[in-house]
PDB file of C-alpha atoms in Angstrom:
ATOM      1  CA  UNK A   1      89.818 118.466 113.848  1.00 96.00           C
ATOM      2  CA  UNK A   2      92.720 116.873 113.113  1.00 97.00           C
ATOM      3  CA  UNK A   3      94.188 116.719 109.464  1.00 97.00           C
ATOM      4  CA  UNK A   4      96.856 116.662 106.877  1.00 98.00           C
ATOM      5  CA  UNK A   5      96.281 118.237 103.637  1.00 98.00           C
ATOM      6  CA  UNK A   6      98.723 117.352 101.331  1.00 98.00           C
ATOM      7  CA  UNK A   7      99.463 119.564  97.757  1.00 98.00           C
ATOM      8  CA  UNK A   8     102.194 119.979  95.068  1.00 98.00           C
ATOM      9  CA  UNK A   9     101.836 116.910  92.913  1.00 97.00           C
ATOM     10  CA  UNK A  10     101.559 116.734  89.232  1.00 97.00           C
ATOM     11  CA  UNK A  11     103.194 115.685  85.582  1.00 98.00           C
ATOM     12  CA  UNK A  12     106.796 115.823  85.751  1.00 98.00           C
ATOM     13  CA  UNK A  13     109.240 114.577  83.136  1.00 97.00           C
ATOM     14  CA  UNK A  14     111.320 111.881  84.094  1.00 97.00           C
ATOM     15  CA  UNK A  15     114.492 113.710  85.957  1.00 97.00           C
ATOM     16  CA  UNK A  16     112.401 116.541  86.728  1.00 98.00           C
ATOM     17  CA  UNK A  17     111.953 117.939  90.270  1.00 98.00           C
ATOM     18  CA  UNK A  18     108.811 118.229  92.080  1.00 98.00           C
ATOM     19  CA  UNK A  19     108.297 119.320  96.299  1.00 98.00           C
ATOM     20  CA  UNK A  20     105.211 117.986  97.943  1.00 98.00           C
ATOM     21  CA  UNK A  21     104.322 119.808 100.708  1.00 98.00           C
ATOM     22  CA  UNK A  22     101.572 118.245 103.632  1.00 98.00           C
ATOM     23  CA  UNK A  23      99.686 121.361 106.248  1.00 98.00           C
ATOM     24  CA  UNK A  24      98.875 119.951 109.307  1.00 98.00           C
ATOM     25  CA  UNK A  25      96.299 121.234 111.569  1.00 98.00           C
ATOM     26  CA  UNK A  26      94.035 120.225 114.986  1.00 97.00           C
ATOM     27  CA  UNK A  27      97.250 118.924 117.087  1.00 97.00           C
ATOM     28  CA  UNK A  28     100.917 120.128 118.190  1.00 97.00           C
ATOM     29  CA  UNK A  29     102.552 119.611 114.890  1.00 97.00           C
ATOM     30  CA  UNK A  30     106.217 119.961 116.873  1.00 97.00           C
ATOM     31  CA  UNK A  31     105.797 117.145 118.960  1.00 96.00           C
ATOM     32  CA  UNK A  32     105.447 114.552 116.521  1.00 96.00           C
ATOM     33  CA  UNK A  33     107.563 112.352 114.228  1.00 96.00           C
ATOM     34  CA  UNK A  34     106.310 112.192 110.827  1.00 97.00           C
ATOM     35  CA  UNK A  35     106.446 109.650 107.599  1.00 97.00           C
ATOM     36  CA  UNK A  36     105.721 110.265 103.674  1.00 98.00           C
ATOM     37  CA  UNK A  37     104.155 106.666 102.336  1.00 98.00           C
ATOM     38  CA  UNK A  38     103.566 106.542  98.687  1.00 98.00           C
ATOM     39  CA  UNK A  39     100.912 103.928  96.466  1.00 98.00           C
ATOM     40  CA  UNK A  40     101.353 103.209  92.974  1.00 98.00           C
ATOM     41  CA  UNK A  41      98.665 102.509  90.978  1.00 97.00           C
ATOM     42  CA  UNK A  42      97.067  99.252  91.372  1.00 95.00           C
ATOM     43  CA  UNK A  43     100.076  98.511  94.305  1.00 96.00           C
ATOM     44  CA  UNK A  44     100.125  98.587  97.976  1.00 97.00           C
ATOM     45  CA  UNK A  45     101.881 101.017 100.347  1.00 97.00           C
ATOM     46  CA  UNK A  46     105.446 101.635 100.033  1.00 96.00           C
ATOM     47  CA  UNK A  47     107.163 103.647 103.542  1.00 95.00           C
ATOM     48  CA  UNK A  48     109.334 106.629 101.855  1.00 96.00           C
ATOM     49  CA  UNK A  49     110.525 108.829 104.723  1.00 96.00           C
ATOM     50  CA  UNK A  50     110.413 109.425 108.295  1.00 95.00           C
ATOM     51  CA  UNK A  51     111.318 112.296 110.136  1.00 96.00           C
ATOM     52  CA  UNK A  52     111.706 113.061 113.733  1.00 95.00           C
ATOM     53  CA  UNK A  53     109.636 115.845 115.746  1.00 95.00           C
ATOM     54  CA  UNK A  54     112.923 118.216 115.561  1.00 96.00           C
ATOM     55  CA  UNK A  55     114.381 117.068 112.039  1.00 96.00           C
ATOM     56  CA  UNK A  56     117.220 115.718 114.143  1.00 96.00           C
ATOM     57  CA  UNK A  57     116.628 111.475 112.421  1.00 93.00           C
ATOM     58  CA  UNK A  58     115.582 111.063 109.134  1.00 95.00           C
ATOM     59  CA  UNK A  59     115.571 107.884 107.092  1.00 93.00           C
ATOM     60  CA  UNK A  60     114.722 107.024 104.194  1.00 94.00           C
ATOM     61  CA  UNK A  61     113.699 104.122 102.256  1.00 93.00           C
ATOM     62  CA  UNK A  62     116.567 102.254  99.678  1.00 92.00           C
ATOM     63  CA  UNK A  63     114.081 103.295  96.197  1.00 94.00           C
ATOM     64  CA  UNK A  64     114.592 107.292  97.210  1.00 96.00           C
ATOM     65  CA  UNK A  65     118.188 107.535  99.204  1.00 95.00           C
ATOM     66  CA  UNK A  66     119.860 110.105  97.363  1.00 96.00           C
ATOM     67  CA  UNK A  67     116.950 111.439  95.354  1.00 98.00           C
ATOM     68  CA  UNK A  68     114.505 112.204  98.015  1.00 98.00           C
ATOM     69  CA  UNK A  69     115.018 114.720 100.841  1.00 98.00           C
ATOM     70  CA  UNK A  70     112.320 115.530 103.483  1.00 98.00           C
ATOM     71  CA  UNK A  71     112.531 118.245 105.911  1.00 98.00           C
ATOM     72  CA  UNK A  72     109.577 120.225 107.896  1.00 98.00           C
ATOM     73  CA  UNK A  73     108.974 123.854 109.310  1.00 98.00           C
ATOM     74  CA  UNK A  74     107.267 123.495 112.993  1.00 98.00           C
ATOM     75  CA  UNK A  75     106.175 127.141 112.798  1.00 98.00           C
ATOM     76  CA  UNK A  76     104.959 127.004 110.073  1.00 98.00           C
ATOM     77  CA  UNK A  77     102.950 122.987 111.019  1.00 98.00           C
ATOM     78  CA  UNK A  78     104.068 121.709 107.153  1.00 98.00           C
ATOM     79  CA  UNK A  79     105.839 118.537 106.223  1.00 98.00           C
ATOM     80  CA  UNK A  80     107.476 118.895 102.926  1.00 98.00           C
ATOM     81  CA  UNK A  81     108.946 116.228 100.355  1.00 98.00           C
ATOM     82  CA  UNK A  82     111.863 117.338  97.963  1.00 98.00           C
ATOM     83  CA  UNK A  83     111.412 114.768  94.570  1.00 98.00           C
ATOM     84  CA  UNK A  84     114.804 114.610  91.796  1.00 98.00           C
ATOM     85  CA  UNK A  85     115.901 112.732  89.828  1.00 98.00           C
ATOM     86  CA  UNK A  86     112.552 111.243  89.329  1.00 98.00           C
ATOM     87  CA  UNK A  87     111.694 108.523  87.618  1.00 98.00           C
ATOM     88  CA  UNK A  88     108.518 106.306  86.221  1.00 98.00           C
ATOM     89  CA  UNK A  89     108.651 104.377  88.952  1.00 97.00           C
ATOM     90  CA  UNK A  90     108.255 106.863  91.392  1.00 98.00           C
ATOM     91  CA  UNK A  91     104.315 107.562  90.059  1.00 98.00           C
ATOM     92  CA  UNK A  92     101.818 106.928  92.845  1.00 98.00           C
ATOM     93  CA  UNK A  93      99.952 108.800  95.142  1.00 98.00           C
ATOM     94  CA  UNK A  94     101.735 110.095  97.724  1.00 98.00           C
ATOM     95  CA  UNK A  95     100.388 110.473 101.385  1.00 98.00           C
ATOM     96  CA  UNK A  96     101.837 112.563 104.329  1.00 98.00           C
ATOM     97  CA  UNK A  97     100.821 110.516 107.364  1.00 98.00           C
ATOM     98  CA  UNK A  98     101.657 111.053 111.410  1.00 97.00           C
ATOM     99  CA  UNK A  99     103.376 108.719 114.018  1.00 95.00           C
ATOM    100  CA  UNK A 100     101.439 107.897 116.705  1.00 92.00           C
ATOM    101  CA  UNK A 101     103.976 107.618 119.587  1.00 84.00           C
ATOM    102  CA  UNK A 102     107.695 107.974 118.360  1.00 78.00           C
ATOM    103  CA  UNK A 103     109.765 104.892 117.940  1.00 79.00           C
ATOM    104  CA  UNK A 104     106.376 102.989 118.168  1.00 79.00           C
ATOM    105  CA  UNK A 105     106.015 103.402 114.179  1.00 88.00           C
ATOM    106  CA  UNK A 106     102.570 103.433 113.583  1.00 94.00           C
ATOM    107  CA  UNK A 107     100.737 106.321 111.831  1.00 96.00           C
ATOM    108  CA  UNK A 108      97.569 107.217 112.963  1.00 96.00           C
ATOM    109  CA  UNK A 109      97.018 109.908 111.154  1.00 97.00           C
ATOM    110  CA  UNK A 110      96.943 110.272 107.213  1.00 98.00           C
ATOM    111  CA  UNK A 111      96.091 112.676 104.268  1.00 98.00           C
ATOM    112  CA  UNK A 112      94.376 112.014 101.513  1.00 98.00           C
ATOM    113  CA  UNK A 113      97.474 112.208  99.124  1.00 98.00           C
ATOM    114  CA  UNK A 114      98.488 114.077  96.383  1.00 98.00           C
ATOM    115  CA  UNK A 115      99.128 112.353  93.222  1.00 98.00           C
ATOM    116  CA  UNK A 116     102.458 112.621  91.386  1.00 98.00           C
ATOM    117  CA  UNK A 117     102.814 111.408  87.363  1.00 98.00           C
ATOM    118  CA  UNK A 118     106.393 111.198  86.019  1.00 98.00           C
ATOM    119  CA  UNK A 119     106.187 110.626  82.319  1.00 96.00           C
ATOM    120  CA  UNK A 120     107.358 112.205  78.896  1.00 95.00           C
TER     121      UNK A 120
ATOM    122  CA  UNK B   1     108.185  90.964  97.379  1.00 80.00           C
ATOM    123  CA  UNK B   2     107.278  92.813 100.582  1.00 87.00           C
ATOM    124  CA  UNK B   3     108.980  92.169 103.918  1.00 90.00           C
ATOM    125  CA  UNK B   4     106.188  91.282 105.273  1.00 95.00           C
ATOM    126  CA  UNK B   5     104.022  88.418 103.619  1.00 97.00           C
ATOM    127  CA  UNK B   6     100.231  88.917 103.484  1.00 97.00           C
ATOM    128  CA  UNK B   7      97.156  86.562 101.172  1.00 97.00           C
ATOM    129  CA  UNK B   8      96.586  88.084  97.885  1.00 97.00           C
ATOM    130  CA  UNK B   9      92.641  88.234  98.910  1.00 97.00           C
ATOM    131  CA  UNK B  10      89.997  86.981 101.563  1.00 97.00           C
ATOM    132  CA  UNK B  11      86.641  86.668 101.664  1.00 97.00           C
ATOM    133  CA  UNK B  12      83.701  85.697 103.387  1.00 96.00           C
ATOM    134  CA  UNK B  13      79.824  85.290 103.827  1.00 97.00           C
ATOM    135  CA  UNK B  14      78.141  88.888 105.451  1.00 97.00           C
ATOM    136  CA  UNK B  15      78.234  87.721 109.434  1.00 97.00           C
ATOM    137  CA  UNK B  16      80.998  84.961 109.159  1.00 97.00           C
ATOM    138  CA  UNK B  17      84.676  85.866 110.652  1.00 97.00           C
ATOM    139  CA  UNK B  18      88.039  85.581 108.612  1.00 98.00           C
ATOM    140  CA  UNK B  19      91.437  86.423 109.386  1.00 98.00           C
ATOM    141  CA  UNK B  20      93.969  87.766 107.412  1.00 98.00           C
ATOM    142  CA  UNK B  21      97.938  87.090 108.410  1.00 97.00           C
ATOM    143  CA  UNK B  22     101.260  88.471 108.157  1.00 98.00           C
ATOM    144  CA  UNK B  23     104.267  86.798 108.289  1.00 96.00           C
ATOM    145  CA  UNK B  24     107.313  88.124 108.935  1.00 94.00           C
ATOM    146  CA  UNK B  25     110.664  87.293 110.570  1.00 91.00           C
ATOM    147  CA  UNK B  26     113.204  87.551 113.244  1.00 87.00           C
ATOM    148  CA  UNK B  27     114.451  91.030 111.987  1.00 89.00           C
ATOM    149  CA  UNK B  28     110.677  92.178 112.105  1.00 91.00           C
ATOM    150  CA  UNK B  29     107.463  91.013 113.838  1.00 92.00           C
ATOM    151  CA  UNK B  30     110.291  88.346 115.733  1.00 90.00           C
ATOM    152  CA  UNK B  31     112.082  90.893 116.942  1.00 89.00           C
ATOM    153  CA  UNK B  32     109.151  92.425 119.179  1.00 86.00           C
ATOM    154  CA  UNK B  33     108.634  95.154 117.366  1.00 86.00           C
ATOM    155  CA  UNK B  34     104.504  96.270 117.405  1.00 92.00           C
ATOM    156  CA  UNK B  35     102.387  95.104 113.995  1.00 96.00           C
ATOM    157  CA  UNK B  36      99.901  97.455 112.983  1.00 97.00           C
ATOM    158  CA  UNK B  37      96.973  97.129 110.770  1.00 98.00           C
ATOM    159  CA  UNK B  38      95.551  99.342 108.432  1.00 98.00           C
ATOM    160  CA  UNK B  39      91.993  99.407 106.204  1.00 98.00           C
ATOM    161  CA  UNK B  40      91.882 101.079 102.894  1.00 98.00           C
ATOM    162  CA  UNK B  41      88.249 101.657 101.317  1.00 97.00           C
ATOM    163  CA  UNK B  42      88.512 101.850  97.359  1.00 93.00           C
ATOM    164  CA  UNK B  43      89.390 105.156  96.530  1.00 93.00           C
ATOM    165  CA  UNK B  44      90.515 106.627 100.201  1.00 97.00           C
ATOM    166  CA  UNK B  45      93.465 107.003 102.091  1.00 98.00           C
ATOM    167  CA  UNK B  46      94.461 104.171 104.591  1.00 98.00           C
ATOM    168  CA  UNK B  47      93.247 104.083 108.190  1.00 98.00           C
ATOM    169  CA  UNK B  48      94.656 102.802 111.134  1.00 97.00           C
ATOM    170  CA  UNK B  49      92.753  99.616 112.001  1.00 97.00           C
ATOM    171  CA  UNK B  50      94.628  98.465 114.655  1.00 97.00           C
ATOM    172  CA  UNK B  51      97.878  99.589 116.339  1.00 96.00           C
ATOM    173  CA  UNK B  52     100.947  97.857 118.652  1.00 95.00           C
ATOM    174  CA  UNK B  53      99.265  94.307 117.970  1.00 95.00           C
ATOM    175  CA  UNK B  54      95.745  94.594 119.315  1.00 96.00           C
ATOM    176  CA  UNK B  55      94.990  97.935 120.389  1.00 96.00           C
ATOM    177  CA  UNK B  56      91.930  99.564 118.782  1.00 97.00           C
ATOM    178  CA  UNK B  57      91.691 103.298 118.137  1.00 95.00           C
ATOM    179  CA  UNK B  58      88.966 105.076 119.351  1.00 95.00           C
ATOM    180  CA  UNK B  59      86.058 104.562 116.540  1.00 95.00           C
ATOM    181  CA  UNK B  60      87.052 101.046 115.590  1.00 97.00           C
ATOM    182  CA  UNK B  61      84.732  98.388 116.180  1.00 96.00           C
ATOM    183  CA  UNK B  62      85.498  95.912 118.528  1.00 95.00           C
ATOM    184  CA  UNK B  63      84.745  93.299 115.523  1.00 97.00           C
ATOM    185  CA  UNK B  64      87.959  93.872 114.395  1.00 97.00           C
ATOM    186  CA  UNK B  65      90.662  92.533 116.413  1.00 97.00           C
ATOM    187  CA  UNK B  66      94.590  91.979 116.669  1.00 97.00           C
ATOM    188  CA  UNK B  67      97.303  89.219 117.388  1.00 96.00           C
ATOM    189  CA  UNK B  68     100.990  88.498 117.452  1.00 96.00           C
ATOM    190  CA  UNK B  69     102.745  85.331 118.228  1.00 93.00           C
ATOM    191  CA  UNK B  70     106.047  85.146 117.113  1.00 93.00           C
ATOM    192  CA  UNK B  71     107.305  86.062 113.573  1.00 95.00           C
ATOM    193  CA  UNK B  72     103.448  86.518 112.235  1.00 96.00           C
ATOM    194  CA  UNK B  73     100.372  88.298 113.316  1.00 97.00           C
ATOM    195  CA  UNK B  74      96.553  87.878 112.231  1.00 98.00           C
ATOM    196  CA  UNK B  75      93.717  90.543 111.834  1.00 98.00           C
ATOM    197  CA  UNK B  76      90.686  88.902 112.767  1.00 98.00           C
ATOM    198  CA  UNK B  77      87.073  90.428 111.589  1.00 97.00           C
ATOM    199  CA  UNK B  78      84.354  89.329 112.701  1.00 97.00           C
ATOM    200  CA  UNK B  79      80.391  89.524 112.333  1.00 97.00           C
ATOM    201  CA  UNK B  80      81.420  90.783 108.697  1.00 97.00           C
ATOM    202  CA  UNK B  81      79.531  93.384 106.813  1.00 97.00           C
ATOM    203  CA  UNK B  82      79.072  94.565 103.269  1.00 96.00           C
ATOM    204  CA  UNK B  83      81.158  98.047 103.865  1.00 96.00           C
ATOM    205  CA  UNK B  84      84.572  96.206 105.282  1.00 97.00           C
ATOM    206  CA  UNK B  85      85.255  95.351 101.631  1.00 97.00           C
ATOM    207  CA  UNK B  86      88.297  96.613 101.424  1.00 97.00           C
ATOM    208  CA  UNK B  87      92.279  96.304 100.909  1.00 98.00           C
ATOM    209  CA  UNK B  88      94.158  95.393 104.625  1.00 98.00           C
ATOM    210  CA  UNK B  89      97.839  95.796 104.984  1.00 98.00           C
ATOM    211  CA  UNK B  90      99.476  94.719 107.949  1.00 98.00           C
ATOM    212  CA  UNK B  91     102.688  97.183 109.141  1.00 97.00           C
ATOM    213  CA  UNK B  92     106.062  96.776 111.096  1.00 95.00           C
ATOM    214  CA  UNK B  93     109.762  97.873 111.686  1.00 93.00           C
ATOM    215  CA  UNK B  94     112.917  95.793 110.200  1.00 90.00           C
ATOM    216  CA  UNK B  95     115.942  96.228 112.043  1.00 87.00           C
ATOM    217  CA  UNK B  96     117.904  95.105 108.819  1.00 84.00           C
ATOM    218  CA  UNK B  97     116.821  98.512 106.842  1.00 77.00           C
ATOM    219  CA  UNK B  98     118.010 101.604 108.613  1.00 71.00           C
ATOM    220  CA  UNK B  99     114.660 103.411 109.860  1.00 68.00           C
ATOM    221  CA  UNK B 100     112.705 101.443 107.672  1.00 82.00           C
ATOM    222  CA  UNK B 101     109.132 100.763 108.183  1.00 92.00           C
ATOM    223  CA  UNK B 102     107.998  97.632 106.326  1.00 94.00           C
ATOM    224  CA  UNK B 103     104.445  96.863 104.675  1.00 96.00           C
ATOM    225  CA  UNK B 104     102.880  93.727 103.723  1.00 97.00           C
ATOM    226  CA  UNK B 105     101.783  93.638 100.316  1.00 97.00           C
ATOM    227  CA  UNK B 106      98.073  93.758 101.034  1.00 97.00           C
ATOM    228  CA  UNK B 107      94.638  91.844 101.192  1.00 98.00           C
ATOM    229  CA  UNK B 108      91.851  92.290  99.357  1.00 98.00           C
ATOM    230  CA  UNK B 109      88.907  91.159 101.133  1.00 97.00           C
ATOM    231  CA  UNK B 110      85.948  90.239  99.855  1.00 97.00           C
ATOM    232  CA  UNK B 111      82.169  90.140 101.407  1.00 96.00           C
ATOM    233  CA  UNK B 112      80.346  87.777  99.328  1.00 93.00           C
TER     234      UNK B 112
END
């Protein structure tokens, strides 16, 4: 089966740190590009990151350049999501989700998220 | 404001079809790049509805259904039923944000 199990949220106080980190499984991890997408409560999705199949492009969105870095470990099939600096705003849920077909942007496969709180 | 505009909420008698759009512009949806719909159940993660305009995954009803024409796209659902109450967000890529995947803002849709 394929999935994405995302873990490592919590409380953090703004201008903590926190990592996320998403385990795939069921599918060639290596070959695909992958995205973090994060929901705040009561808001819609926000795109956060993408990252190619061999870490080679990554982007991020405006709200986390410079606080945000994402990287991944192919032998190891995990996604991972570096958080500082953080701030209330940055509270939601945050999902690990896979592209489809590279450069075609769609994600066909999600997590079910892992909810981080940033608040004193 | 999202890139990509989207109604606040939809609804609709069980059985009756609606359609939900998503406007975009030039920079987006205009600029051929695929829309991609997603469904979001209260309390789940999102799931790909529709991808690259009107393509269906495996699993996905043929009620629901896809379309582009120029800067805006519609989700069309039809025959509705009680459990496709849910949020609908409508996805693309802006060539005006470096690598940036845009999002409407989301639907709520409502079977009456």
């Amino acid at each position: 089966e394929v999935q994405l199990v995302e873990s490592g949220g919590g409380l953090v106080q703004p201008g903590g740190s926190l990592r996320l980190s998403c385990a795939a499984s069921g599918f060639t991890f290596s070959s695909y590009s992958m995205n973090w997408v994060r929901q705040a409560p009561g808001k819609g999705l926000e795109w956060v990151s993408n990252i190619s199949s061999s870490s080679s492009t990554i982007y991020y969105a405006d709200s986390v350049e410079g606080r945000f870095t994402v990287s991944r470990d192919n032998a190891k099939n995990s996604l991972y999501l570096q958080m500082n600096s953080l701030r209330a705003e940055d509270t939601a849920v945050y999902y690990c989700a896979r592209e489809g077909i590279t450069g075609r942007y769609y994600m066909d496969v999600w997590g079910k998220g892992t909810t981080v709180t940033v608040s004193s | 404001q999202s890139v990509l505009t989207q109604p606040p909420s939809v609804s609709g008698a069980p059985g009756q079809r609606v359609t939900i759009s998503c406007t975009g512009s030039s920079s987006n949806i205009g600029s051929g790049y695929g829309v991609h719909w997603y469904q979001q159940l209260p309390g789940t993660a999102p799931k790909l509805l529709i991808y690259i305009n009107s393509n269906r995954p495996s699993g996905v009803p043929d009620r629901f259904s896809g379309s582009k024409s120029g800067t805006s796209a519609s989700l069309a659902i039809s025959g509705l039923q009680a459990e496709d109450e849910a949020d609908y967000y409508c996805q693309s890529y802006d060539s005006s944000l470096s690598g940036s995947t845009v999002f409407g803002g989301g639907t709520k849709l409502t079977v009456l």
